[in-house]
PDB file of C-alpha atoms in Angstrom:
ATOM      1  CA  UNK H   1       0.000   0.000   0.000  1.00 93.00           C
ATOM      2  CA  UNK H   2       1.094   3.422  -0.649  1.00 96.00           C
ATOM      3  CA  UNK H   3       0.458   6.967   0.480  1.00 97.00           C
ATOM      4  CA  UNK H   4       1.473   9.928  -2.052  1.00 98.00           C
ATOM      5  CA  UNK H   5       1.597  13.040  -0.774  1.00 98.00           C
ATOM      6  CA  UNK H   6       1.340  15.567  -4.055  1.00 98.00           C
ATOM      7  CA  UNK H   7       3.003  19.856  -3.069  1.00 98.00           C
ATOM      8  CA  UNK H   8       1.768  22.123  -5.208  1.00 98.00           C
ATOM      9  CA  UNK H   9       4.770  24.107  -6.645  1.00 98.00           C
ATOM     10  CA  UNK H  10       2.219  26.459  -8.527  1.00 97.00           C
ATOM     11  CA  UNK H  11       0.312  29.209  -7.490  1.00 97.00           C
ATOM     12  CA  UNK H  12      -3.454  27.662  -6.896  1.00 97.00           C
ATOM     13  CA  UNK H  13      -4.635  29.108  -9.806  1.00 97.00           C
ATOM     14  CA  UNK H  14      -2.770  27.316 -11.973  1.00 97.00           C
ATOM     15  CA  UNK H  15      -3.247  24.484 -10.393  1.00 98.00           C
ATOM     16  CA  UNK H  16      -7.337  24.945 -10.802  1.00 97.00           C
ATOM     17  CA  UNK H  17      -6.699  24.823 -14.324  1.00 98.00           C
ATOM     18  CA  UNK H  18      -6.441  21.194 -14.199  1.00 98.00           C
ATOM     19  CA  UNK H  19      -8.280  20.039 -11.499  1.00 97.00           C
ATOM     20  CA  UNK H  20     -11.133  18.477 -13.378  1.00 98.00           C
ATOM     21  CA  UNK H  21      -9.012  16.467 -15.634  1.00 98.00           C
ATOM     22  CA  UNK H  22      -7.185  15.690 -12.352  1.00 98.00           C
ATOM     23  CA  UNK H  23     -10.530  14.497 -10.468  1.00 97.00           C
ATOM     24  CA  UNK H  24     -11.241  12.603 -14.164  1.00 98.00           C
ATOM     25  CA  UNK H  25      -7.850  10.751 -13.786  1.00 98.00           C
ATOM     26  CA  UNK H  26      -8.993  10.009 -10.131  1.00 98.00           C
ATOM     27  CA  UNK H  27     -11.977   8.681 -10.831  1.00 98.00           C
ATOM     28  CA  UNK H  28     -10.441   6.250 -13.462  1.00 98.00           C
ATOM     29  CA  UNK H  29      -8.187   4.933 -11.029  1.00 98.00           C
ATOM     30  CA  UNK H  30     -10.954   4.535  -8.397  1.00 97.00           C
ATOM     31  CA  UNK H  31     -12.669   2.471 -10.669  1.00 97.00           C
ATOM     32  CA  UNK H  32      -9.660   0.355 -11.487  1.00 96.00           C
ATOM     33  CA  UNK H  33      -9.204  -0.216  -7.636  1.00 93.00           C
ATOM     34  CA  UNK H  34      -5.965   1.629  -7.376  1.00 96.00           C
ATOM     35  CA  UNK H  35      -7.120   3.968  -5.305  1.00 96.00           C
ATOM     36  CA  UNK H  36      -8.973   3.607  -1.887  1.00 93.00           C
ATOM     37  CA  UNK H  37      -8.769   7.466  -0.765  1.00 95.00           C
ATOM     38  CA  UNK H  38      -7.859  11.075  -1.605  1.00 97.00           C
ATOM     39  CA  UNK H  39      -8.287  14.633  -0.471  1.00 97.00           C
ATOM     40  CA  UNK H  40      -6.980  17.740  -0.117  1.00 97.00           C
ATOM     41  CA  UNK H  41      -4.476  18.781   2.422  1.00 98.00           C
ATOM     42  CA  UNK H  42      -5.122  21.320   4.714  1.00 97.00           C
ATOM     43  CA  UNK H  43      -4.204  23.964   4.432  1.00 97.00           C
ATOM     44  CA  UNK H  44      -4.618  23.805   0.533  1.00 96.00           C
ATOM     45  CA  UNK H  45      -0.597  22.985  -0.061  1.00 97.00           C
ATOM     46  CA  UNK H  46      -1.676  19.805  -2.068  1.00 98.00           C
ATOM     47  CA  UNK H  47      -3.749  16.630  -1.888  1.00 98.00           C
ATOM     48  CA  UNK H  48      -2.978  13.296  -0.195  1.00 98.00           C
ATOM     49  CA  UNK H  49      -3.692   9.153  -2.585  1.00 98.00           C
ATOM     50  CA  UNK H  50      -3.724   6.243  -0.298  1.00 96.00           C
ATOM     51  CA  UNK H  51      -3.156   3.564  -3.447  1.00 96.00           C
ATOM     52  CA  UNK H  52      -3.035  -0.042  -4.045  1.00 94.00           C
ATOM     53  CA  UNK H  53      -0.453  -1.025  -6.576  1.00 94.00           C
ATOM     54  CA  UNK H  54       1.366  -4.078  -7.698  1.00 91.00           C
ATOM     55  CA  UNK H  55       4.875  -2.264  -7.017  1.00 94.00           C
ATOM     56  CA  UNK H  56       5.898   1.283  -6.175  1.00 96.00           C
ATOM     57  CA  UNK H  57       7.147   1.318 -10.211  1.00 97.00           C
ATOM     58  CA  UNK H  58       3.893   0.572 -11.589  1.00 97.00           C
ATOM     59  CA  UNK H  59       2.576   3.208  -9.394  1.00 98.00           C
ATOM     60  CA  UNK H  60       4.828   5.696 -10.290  1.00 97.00           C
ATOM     61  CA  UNK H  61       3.537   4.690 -13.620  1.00 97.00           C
ATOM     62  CA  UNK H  62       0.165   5.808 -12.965  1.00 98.00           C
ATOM     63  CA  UNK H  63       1.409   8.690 -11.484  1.00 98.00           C
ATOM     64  CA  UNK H  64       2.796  10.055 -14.083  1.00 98.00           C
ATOM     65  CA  UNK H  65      -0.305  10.178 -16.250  1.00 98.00           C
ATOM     66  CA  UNK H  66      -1.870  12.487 -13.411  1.00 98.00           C
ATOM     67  CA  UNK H  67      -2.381  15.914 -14.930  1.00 98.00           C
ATOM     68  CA  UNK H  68      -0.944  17.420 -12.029  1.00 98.00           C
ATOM     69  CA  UNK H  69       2.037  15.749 -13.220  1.00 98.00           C
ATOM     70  CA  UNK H  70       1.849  16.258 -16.669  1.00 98.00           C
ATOM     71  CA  UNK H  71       1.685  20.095 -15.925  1.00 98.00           C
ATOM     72  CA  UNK H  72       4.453  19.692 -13.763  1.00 98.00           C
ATOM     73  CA  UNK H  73       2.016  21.772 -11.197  1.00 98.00           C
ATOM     74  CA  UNK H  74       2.591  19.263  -8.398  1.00 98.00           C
ATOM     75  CA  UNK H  75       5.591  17.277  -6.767  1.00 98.00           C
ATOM     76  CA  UNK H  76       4.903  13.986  -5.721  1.00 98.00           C
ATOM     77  CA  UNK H  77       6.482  11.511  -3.061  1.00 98.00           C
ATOM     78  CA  UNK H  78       5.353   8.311  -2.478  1.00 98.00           C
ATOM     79  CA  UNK H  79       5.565   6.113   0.699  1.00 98.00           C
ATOM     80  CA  UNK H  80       4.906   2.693   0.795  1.00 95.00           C
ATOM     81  CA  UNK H  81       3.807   0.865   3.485  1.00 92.00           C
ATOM     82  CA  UNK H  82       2.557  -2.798   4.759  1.00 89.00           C
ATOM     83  CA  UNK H  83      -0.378  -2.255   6.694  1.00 89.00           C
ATOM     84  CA  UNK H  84      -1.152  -4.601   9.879  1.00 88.00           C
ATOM     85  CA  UNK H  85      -3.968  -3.149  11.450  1.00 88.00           C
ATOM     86  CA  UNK H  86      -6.793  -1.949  10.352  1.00 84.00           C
ATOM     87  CA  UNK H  87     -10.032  -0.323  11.893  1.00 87.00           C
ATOM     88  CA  UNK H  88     -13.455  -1.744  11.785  1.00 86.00           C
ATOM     89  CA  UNK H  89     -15.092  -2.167   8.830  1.00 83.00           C
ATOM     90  CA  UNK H  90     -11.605  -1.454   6.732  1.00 81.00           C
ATOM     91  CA  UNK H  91      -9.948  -4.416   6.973  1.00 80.00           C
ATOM     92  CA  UNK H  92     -10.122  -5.278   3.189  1.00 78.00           C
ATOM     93  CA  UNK H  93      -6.678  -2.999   3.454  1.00 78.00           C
ATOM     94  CA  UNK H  94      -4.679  -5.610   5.050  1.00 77.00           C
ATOM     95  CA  UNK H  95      -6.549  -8.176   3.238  1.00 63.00           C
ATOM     96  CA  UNK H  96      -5.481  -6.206  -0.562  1.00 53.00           C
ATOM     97  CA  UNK H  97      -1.433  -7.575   0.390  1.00 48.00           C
TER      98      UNK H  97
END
């Protein structure tokens, strides 16, 4: 499992310019079960994935076909992680490895 943490290294305007082919790339990759959460940070510095990937490369991958990414409007770092617990009702995560 994986949490990416995406900075924004734009001013938040720019950034706006691609957030609904950013929420369109999430949505896709909801759908394919990659990703289990995602939201803003707060303040509004960037967003935080929790994915579900293969390998860290093949997320990266996907990654790189965010439009964030493709702008270049956000940095990305990626932190992988084996989960062992798990609250109630969301133990599918440690089930997914």
């Amino acid at each position: 499992m994986f949490v990416v943490s995406l900075t924004y290294k734009k001013p938040i305007a720019e950034v706006e310019l691609y957030l609904a082919a950013h929420i369109s790339y999430l949505e896709q990759h909801y759908a394919a079960g990659t990703f289990v959460a995602s939201g803003r940070k707060v303040p509004r510095t960037g967003g935080v994935i929790l994915a579900v990937a293969a390998t860290r490369a093949v997320l990266e991958i996907i990654l790189q076909q965010d439009p964030f990414a493709i702008a270049d409007v956000a940095d990305f770092e990626v932190i992988e992680f084996i989960p062992t617990k798990a609250a109630a009702g969301l133990e599918q995560l440690i089930e997914v490895l």
